[in-house]
Amino acid sequence: MLEEIKRTAAFIKAQTNDFTPEAGIVLGTGLGGFADRIETSYTLEYKDIPGFPVSTVEGHKGRLIFGEIEGRRVVAMQGRFHYYEGYTMQQVTFPIRVMQQLGIRYLFVSNASGGINTSFRVGDLMVITDHINLMPNPLIGRNIAELGPRFPDMHNCYDRDLIAAATRIAEEENIKLQYGVYVGGTGPTFETQAEYRYFKAIGGDAAGMSTVPEVIVARHMSIPVFGVSVITNCGLSDEVGDHEDVQRQGRKAGVKMEQLFKRMIKELK
Ligand code: HPA
């Protein structure tokens, strides 16, 4: 696997004149608009990158965007790979391995999720403070010692300093934040009512189908992670949300997320 990661990273470096990103960003469902805020130097379609899987979900663009935001060099994944699409966990997390080889020192992840904390509302932005993994672990298999340890520590999985920075910036920018535990399941079914109650009982605040594998792999390589989740529905509510309203809320939350990411990236050490 390591050879494949290095081969793909070498290909990308050759295509981008050795662009060295400081931060990697994974844009979740409906959050690809952040890409418009990047002063783009290079764009690579996943299908043109040797070793990369190709995204199958509609509405997920599949490309890597290299450029600057607030003068900081970033690489953004517009579209990610989900386990429910049929990829192996190694394929799902391959881009994170490649971004590490390109030089990222921070990883920002985003997603859409269903709120299970009953104080959450559609359109809320939840800072991920921790997660519960209900998917196969992406580190199962032979460990590549060059990348990280066999038994990685998962304390401080979501970086406390980055969370503190988010809190400060959100206050300054008048952005309301929620905080909570993200429960990552395989999907593709949304949860039953009993499953939402179960997720709540085990300590979850939001349920989703992504992010956790990428974060585990980033932490395996000791990369500090910041994650946010846009609450697009409330799992424990009987109300079936008006679809247009949910989308509008999602877009509004997306704008807040973009603002937050942008300032956090500007202020990275
Ligand atoms: N469950 C799982 N994933 C999701 C949900 C949900 O309720 N909403 C958006 N992604």
mmCIF file of C-alpha atoms and ligand atoms in Angstrom:
data_model
loop_
_atom_site.group_PDB
_atom_site.id
_atom_site.type_symbol
_atom_site.label_atom_id
_atom_site.label_comp_id
_atom_site.label_asym_id
_atom_site.label_seq_id
_atom_site.Cartn_x
_atom_site.Cartn_y
_atom_site.Cartn_z
ATOM 1 C CA MET A 1 0.000 0.000 0.000
ATOM 2 C CA LEU A 2 2.806 2.427 0.883
ATOM 3 C CA GLU A 3 4.290 2.186 -2.627
ATOM 4 C CA GLU A 4 0.897 2.990 -4.123
ATOM 5 C CA ILE A 5 0.441 5.981 -1.816
ATOM 6 C CA LYS A 6 3.898 7.288 -2.728
ATOM 7 C CA ARG A 7 3.353 6.693 -6.428
ATOM 8 C CA THR A 8 0.093 8.683 -6.353
ATOM 9 C CA ALA A 9 1.688 11.482 -4.317
ATOM 10 C CA ALA A 10 4.579 11.651 -6.786
ATOM 11 C CA PHE A 11 2.120 11.871 -9.692
ATOM 12 C CA ILE A 12 0.247 14.722 -7.988
ATOM 13 C CA LYS A 13 3.466 16.584 -7.172
ATOM 14 C CA ALA A 14 4.512 16.333 -10.798
ATOM 15 C CA GLN A 15 1.130 17.707 -11.926
ATOM 16 C CA THR A 16 1.126 20.599 -9.437
ATOM 17 C CA ASN A 17 4.686 21.835 -9.652
ATOM 18 C CA ASP A 18 5.460 20.367 -6.196
ATOM 19 C CA PHE A 19 2.590 22.168 -4.455
ATOM 20 C CA THR A 20 3.001 21.598 -0.708
ATOM 21 C CA PRO A 21 -0.306 22.089 1.117
ATOM 22 C CA GLU A 22 -0.285 23.067 4.790
ATOM 23 C CA ALA A 23 -3.812 21.848 5.400
ATOM 24 C CA GLY A 24 -6.095 19.249 3.855
ATOM 25 C CA ILE A 25 -9.846 19.804 3.751
ATOM 26 C CA VAL A 26 -12.557 17.214 3.130
ATOM 27 C CA LEU A 27 -15.789 18.792 1.908
ATOM 28 C CA GLY A 28 -18.910 16.839 2.778
ATOM 29 C CA THR A 29 -22.299 16.542 1.126
ATOM 30 C CA GLY A 30 -23.575 19.968 0.130
ATOM 31 C CA LEU A 31 -20.444 21.684 1.424
ATOM 32 C CA GLY A 32 -18.439 21.736 -1.784
ATOM 33 C CA GLY A 33 -19.108 25.483 -2.094
ATOM 34 C CA PHE A 34 -16.059 26.106 0.064
ATOM 35 C CA ALA A 35 -14.008 25.318 -3.026
ATOM 36 C CA ASP A 36 -15.127 28.669 -4.491
ATOM 37 C CA ARG A 37 -13.260 30.435 -1.708
ATOM 38 C CA ILE A 38 -9.974 28.882 -2.741
ATOM 39 C CA GLU A 39 -7.721 30.804 -5.107
ATOM 40 C CA THR A 40 -7.164 27.749 -7.191
ATOM 41 C CA SER A 41 -3.799 26.931 -8.698
ATOM 42 C CA TYR A 42 -4.491 23.349 -9.807
ATOM 43 C CA THR A 43 -7.493 21.045 -10.069
ATOM 44 C CA LEU A 44 -7.190 17.301 -10.531
ATOM 45 C CA GLU A 45 -10.210 15.103 -11.226
ATOM 46 C CA TYR A 46 -10.119 11.909 -9.174
ATOM 47 C CA LYS A 47 -10.585 9.900 -12.351
ATOM 48 C CA ASP A 48 -7.310 11.314 -13.675
ATOM 49 C CA ILE A 49 -5.299 10.434 -10.553
ATOM 50 C CA PRO A 50 -3.720 6.973 -10.680
ATOM 51 C CA GLY A 51 -4.620 4.978 -7.569
ATOM 52 C CA PHE A 52 -7.649 7.101 -6.669
ATOM 53 C CA PRO A 53 -11.095 5.518 -6.481
ATOM 54 C CA VAL A 54 -13.831 7.341 -8.415
ATOM 55 C CA SER A 55 -16.813 8.865 -6.589
ATOM 56 C CA THR A 56 -20.161 7.272 -7.436
ATOM 57 C CA VAL A 57 -22.603 9.407 -5.455
ATOM 58 C CA GLU A 58 -24.505 12.022 -7.386
ATOM 59 C CA GLY A 59 -23.954 15.514 -6.118
ATOM 60 C CA HIS A 60 -20.420 14.632 -5.053
ATOM 61 C CA LYS A 61 -17.919 16.169 -7.358
ATOM 62 C CA GLY A 62 -14.765 14.176 -7.439
ATOM 63 C CA ARG A 63 -11.734 16.376 -7.532
ATOM 64 C CA LEU A 64 -8.754 17.666 -5.638
ATOM 65 C CA ILE A 65 -8.336 21.420 -5.536
ATOM 66 C CA PHE A 66 -4.965 22.987 -4.807
ATOM 67 C CA GLY A 67 -4.692 26.654 -3.987
ATOM 68 C CA GLU A 68 -4.577 29.371 -1.373
ATOM 69 C CA ILE A 69 -7.065 30.592 1.146
ATOM 70 C CA GLU A 70 -6.112 33.687 3.154
ATOM 71 C CA GLY A 71 -2.589 33.191 1.868
ATOM 72 C CA ARG A 72 -2.345 29.627 3.215
ATOM 73 C CA ARG A 73 -1.755 26.680 0.913
ATOM 74 C CA VAL A 74 -4.499 24.080 1.045
ATOM 75 C CA VAL A 75 -5.679 21.000 -0.765
ATOM 76 C CA ALA A 76 -9.421 20.342 -0.717
ATOM 77 C CA MET A 77 -11.244 17.161 -1.566
ATOM 78 C CA GLN A 78 -14.472 18.114 -3.296
ATOM 79 C CA GLY A 79 -16.242 14.817 -2.797
ATOM 80 C CA ARG A 80 -15.174 11.922 -0.625
ATOM 81 C CA PHE A 81 -15.395 8.132 -0.741
ATOM 82 C CA HIS A 82 -17.920 6.355 1.442
ATOM 83 C CA TYR A 83 -17.793 2.801 2.681
ATOM 84 C CA TYR A 84 -21.422 2.285 1.596
ATOM 85 C CA GLU A 85 -20.384 2.843 -2.009
ATOM 86 C CA GLY A 86 -18.573 -0.464 -1.845
ATOM 87 C CA TYR A 87 -15.002 0.758 -1.465
ATOM 88 C CA THR A 88 -12.688 -0.930 0.982
ATOM 89 C CA MET A 89 -11.674 1.093 4.028
ATOM 90 C CA GLN A 90 -8.199 1.368 2.456
ATOM 91 C CA GLN A 91 -9.756 3.018 -0.592
ATOM 92 C CA VAL A 92 -11.975 5.285 1.524
ATOM 93 C CA THR A 93 -8.937 6.600 3.391
ATOM 94 C CA PHE A 94 -6.386 6.518 0.563
ATOM 95 C CA PRO A 95 -6.689 10.267 -0.208
ATOM 96 C CA ILE A 96 -5.865 11.096 3.416
ATOM 97 C CA ARG A 97 -2.683 9.025 3.171
ATOM 98 C CA VAL A 98 -1.804 10.779 -0.064
ATOM 99 C CA MET A 99 -2.454 14.254 1.393
ATOM 100 C CA GLN A 100 -0.121 13.395 4.267
ATOM 101 C CA GLN A 101 2.593 12.481 1.770
ATOM 102 C CA LEU A 102 1.996 15.844 0.064
ATOM 103 C CA GLY A 103 2.814 17.511 3.371
ATOM 104 C CA ILE A 104 -0.444 18.487 5.125
ATOM 105 C CA ARG A 105 0.033 19.360 8.790
ATOM 106 C CA TYR A 106 -3.690 19.716 9.615
ATOM 107 C CA LEU A 107 -6.873 18.026 8.455
ATOM 108 C CA PHE A 108 -10.265 19.754 8.328
ATOM 109 C CA VAL A 109 -13.260 17.476 7.785
ATOM 110 C CA SER A 110 -16.922 18.268 7.243
ATOM 111 C CA ASN A 111 -20.091 16.292 6.743
ATOM 112 C CA ALA A 112 -23.871 16.358 6.883
ATOM 113 C CA SER A 113 -25.455 14.417 9.707
ATOM 114 C CA GLY A 114 -28.663 13.692 11.542
ATOM 115 C CA GLY A 115 -29.019 15.326 14.947
ATOM 116 C CA ILE A 116 -29.850 13.035 17.840
ATOM 117 C CA ASN A 117 -29.225 15.561 20.590
ATOM 118 C CA THR A 118 -32.744 16.960 21.034
ATOM 119 C CA SER A 119 -31.447 20.490 21.593
ATOM 120 C CA PHE A 120 -30.064 20.541 18.036
ATOM 121 C CA ARG A 121 -31.995 22.158 15.195
ATOM 122 C CA VAL A 122 -31.794 21.660 11.458
ATOM 123 C CA GLY A 123 -29.095 23.960 10.109
ATOM 124 C CA ASP A 124 -26.988 23.871 13.281
ATOM 125 C CA LEU A 125 -23.250 23.518 12.979
ATOM 126 C CA MET A 126 -21.812 20.914 15.355
ATOM 127 C CA VAL A 127 -18.144 20.903 16.218
ATOM 128 C CA ILE A 128 -17.162 17.248 16.508
ATOM 129 C CA THR A 129 -15.604 16.770 19.933
ATOM 130 C CA ASP A 130 -15.290 12.975 19.686
ATOM 131 C CA HIS A 131 -16.664 10.051 17.746
ATOM 132 C CA ILE A 132 -18.013 6.542 18.151
ATOM 133 C CA ASN A 133 -16.961 4.204 15.383
ATOM 134 C CA LEU A 134 -19.595 1.707 14.258
ATOM 135 C CA MET A 135 -17.831 0.902 10.996
ATOM 136 C CA PRO A 136 -14.964 -1.498 10.344
ATOM 137 C CA ASN A 137 -11.718 0.084 11.496
ATOM 138 C CA PRO A 138 -9.620 1.294 8.527
ATOM 139 C CA LEU A 139 -6.417 0.247 10.329
ATOM 140 C CA ILE A 140 -7.320 -3.445 10.346
ATOM 141 C CA GLY A 141 -4.579 -5.300 8.496
ATOM 142 C CA ARG A 142 -0.809 -5.139 8.487
ATOM 143 C CA ASN A 143 0.427 -1.937 10.086
ATOM 144 C CA ILE A 144 2.749 0.282 8.084
ATOM 145 C CA ALA A 145 5.150 1.418 10.797
ATOM 146 C CA GLU A 146 6.455 4.246 8.600
ATOM 147 C CA LEU A 147 3.000 5.827 8.760
ATOM 148 C CA GLY A 148 2.081 5.263 12.388
ATOM 149 C CA PRO A 149 1.858 2.889 15.347
ATOM 150 C CA ARG A 150 0.012 -0.435 15.546
ATOM 151 C CA PHE A 151 -2.148 0.811 18.425
ATOM 152 C CA PRO A 152 -2.773 4.528 17.892
ATOM 153 C CA ASP A 153 -4.004 6.607 20.778
ATOM 154 C CA MET A 154 -7.410 8.188 20.214
ATOM 155 C CA HIS A 155 -7.383 10.722 23.039
ATOM 156 C CA ASN A 156 -7.621 14.271 21.749
ATOM 157 C CA CYS A 157 -8.757 12.783 18.446
ATOM 158 C CA TYR A 158 -10.372 16.111 17.565
ATOM 159 C CA ASP A 159 -7.687 18.611 18.441
ATOM 160 C CA ARG A 160 -8.465 20.624 21.573
ATOM 161 C CA ASP A 161 -6.497 23.661 20.432
ATOM 162 C CA LEU A 162 -8.366 23.745 17.133
ATOM 163 C CA ILE A 163 -11.694 23.398 18.966
ATOM 164 C CA ALA A 164 -10.696 26.294 21.244
ATOM 165 C CA ALA A 165 -9.772 28.379 18.185
ATOM 166 C CA ALA A 166 -13.152 27.557 16.626
ATOM 167 C CA THR A 167 -14.966 28.667 19.774
ATOM 168 C CA ARG A 168 -13.113 31.982 19.857
ATOM 169 C CA ILE A 169 -13.579 32.647 16.143
ATOM 170 C CA ALA A 170 -17.275 31.691 16.248
ATOM 171 C CA GLU A 171 -17.816 34.215 19.031
ATOM 172 C CA GLU A 172 -16.052 36.926 17.060
ATOM 173 C CA GLU A 173 -17.960 36.084 13.883
ATOM 174 C CA ASN A 174 -21.289 35.615 15.667
ATOM 175 C CA ILE A 175 -21.617 31.989 14.546
ATOM 176 C CA LYS A 176 -23.635 29.694 16.784
ATOM 177 C CA LEU A 177 -21.902 26.387 17.427
ATOM 178 C CA GLN A 178 -23.101 23.134 18.920
ATOM 179 C CA TYR A 179 -20.640 20.559 20.204
ATOM 180 C CA GLY A 180 -21.011 16.825 20.220
ATOM 181 C CA VAL A 181 -20.117 13.244 19.546
ATOM 182 C CA TYR A 182 -20.433 11.972 15.974
ATOM 183 C CA VAL A 183 -21.569 8.383 15.556
ATOM 184 C CA GLY A 184 -20.284 6.908 12.301
ATOM 185 C CA GLY A 185 -22.303 4.044 10.855
ATOM 186 C CA THR A 186 -21.926 2.359 7.502
ATOM 187 C CA GLY A 187 -25.216 3.518 5.960
ATOM 188 C CA PRO A 188 -26.607 3.601 3.365
ATOM 189 C CA THR A 189 -29.871 3.309 5.290
ATOM 190 C CA PHE A 190 -30.724 6.168 7.573
ATOM 191 C CA GLU A 191 -31.331 4.993 11.109
ATOM 192 C CA THR A 192 -34.543 3.506 12.396
ATOM 193 C CA GLN A 193 -36.141 5.328 15.293
ATOM 194 C CA ALA A 194 -34.820 2.610 17.611
ATOM 195 C CA GLU A 195 -31.307 3.079 16.207
ATOM 196 C CA TYR A 196 -31.433 6.845 16.750
ATOM 197 C CA ARG A 197 -32.478 6.160 20.355
ATOM 198 C CA TYR A 198 -29.643 3.641 20.660
ATOM 199 C CA PHE A 199 -27.101 6.147 19.312
ATOM 200 C CA LYS A 200 -28.338 8.697 21.829
ATOM 201 C CA ALA A 201 -28.148 6.154 24.650
ATOM 202 C CA ILE A 202 -24.515 5.315 23.906
ATOM 203 C CA GLY A 203 -23.534 8.975 23.979
ATOM 204 C CA GLY A 204 -24.004 10.218 20.430
ATOM 205 C CA ASP A 205 -25.187 13.668 19.401
ATOM 206 C CA ALA A 206 -25.257 13.227 15.622
ATOM 207 C CA ALA A 207 -25.329 10.286 13.214
ATOM 208 C CA GLY A 208 -23.546 10.068 9.881
ATOM 209 C CA MET A 209 -21.960 7.745 7.341
ATOM 210 C CA SER A 210 -18.501 9.207 6.808
ATOM 211 C CA THR A 211 -15.607 11.061 8.430
ATOM 212 C CA VAL A 212 -14.654 8.534 11.112
ATOM 213 C CA PRO A 213 -12.400 6.401 8.845
ATOM 214 C CA GLU A 214 -10.607 9.495 7.538
ATOM 215 C CA VAL A 215 -10.094 10.845 11.029
ATOM 216 C CA ILE A 216 -8.750 7.524 12.330
ATOM 217 C CA VAL A 217 -6.221 7.381 9.512
ATOM 218 C CA ALA A 218 -5.187 11.010 10.058
ATOM 219 C CA ARG A 219 -4.690 10.347 13.761
ATOM 220 C CA HIS A 220 -2.707 7.212 12.943
ATOM 221 C CA MET A 221 -0.294 9.623 11.237
ATOM 222 C CA SER A 222 -0.499 12.146 14.141
ATOM 223 C CA ILE A 223 -2.175 14.849 12.047
ATOM 224 C CA PRO A 224 -4.308 17.223 14.174
ATOM 225 C CA VAL A 225 -7.949 17.101 13.078
ATOM 226 C CA PHE A 226 -10.808 19.581 13.192
ATOM 227 C CA GLY A 227 -14.283 18.395 12.225
ATOM 228 C CA VAL A 228 -17.703 19.953 11.812
ATOM 229 C CA SER A 229 -21.047 18.472 11.032
ATOM 230 C CA VAL A 230 -24.010 20.260 9.510
ATOM 231 C CA ILE A 231 -27.211 19.004 11.105
ATOM 232 C CA THR A 232 -29.546 18.407 8.168
ATOM 233 C CA ASN A 233 -32.306 16.495 9.968
ATOM 234 C CA CYS A 234 -33.330 15.618 13.494
ATOM 235 C CA GLY A 235 -33.452 11.859 13.906
ATOM 236 C CA LEU A 236 -35.587 11.758 17.013
ATOM 237 C CA SER A 237 -38.188 14.175 15.761
ATOM 238 C CA ASP A 238 -41.455 12.865 14.314
ATOM 239 C CA GLU A 239 -41.666 15.791 11.966
ATOM 240 C CA VAL A 240 -40.701 14.996 8.454
ATOM 241 C CA GLY A 241 -38.770 18.082 7.456
ATOM 242 C CA ASP A 242 -39.784 20.098 4.462
ATOM 243 C CA HIS A 243 -37.111 19.114 1.966
ATOM 244 C CA GLU A 244 -36.610 22.619 0.605
ATOM 245 C CA ASP A 245 -36.295 24.032 4.073
ATOM 246 C CA VAL A 246 -33.706 21.398 4.962
ATOM 247 C CA GLN A 247 -31.722 22.279 1.858
ATOM 248 C CA ARG A 248 -31.953 25.992 2.614
ATOM 249 C CA GLN A 249 -30.833 25.384 6.192
ATOM 250 C CA GLY A 250 -28.035 23.234 4.866
ATOM 251 C CA ARG A 251 -26.825 25.993 2.580
ATOM 252 C CA LYS A 252 -26.995 28.543 5.384
ATOM 253 C CA ALA A 253 -25.012 26.237 7.628
ATOM 254 C CA GLY A 254 -22.573 25.679 4.790
ATOM 255 C CA VAL A 255 -21.863 29.403 4.626
ATOM 256 C CA LYS A 256 -21.195 29.468 8.391
ATOM 257 C CA MET A 257 -18.878 26.489 8.031
ATOM 258 C CA GLU A 258 -16.980 28.179 5.209
ATOM 259 C CA GLN A 259 -16.515 31.317 7.305
ATOM 260 C CA LEU A 260 -15.274 29.280 10.253
ATOM 261 C CA PHE A 261 -12.857 27.122 8.231
ATOM 262 C CA LYS A 262 -11.504 30.139 6.408
ATOM 263 C CA ARG A 263 -10.570 32.037 9.556
ATOM 264 C CA MET A 264 -9.247 28.950 11.287
ATOM 265 C CA ILE A 265 -6.984 28.237 8.338
ATOM 266 C CA LYS A 266 -5.820 31.855 8.240
ATOM 267 C CA GLU A 267 -4.774 31.591 11.886
ATOM 268 C CA LEU A 268 -3.088 28.179 11.762
ATOM 269 C CA LYS A 269 0.317 28.006 13.425
HETATM 270 N N1 HPA B 1 -28.155 9.498 9.610
HETATM 271 C C1 HPA B 1 -27.016 9.167 8.990
HETATM 272 N N2 HPA B 1 -26.413 9.956 8.117
HETATM 273 C C2 HPA B 1 -26.969 11.145 7.835
HETATM 274 C C3 HPA B 1 -28.159 11.549 8.447
HETATM 275 C C4 HPA B 1 -28.783 10.676 9.375
HETATM 276 O O1 HPA B 1 -29.851 10.967 9.963
HETATM 277 N N3 HPA B 1 -28.445 12.802 7.964
HETATM 278 C C5 HPA B 1 -27.460 13.125 7.087
HETATM 279 N N4 HPA B 1 -26.552 12.122 7.023
#
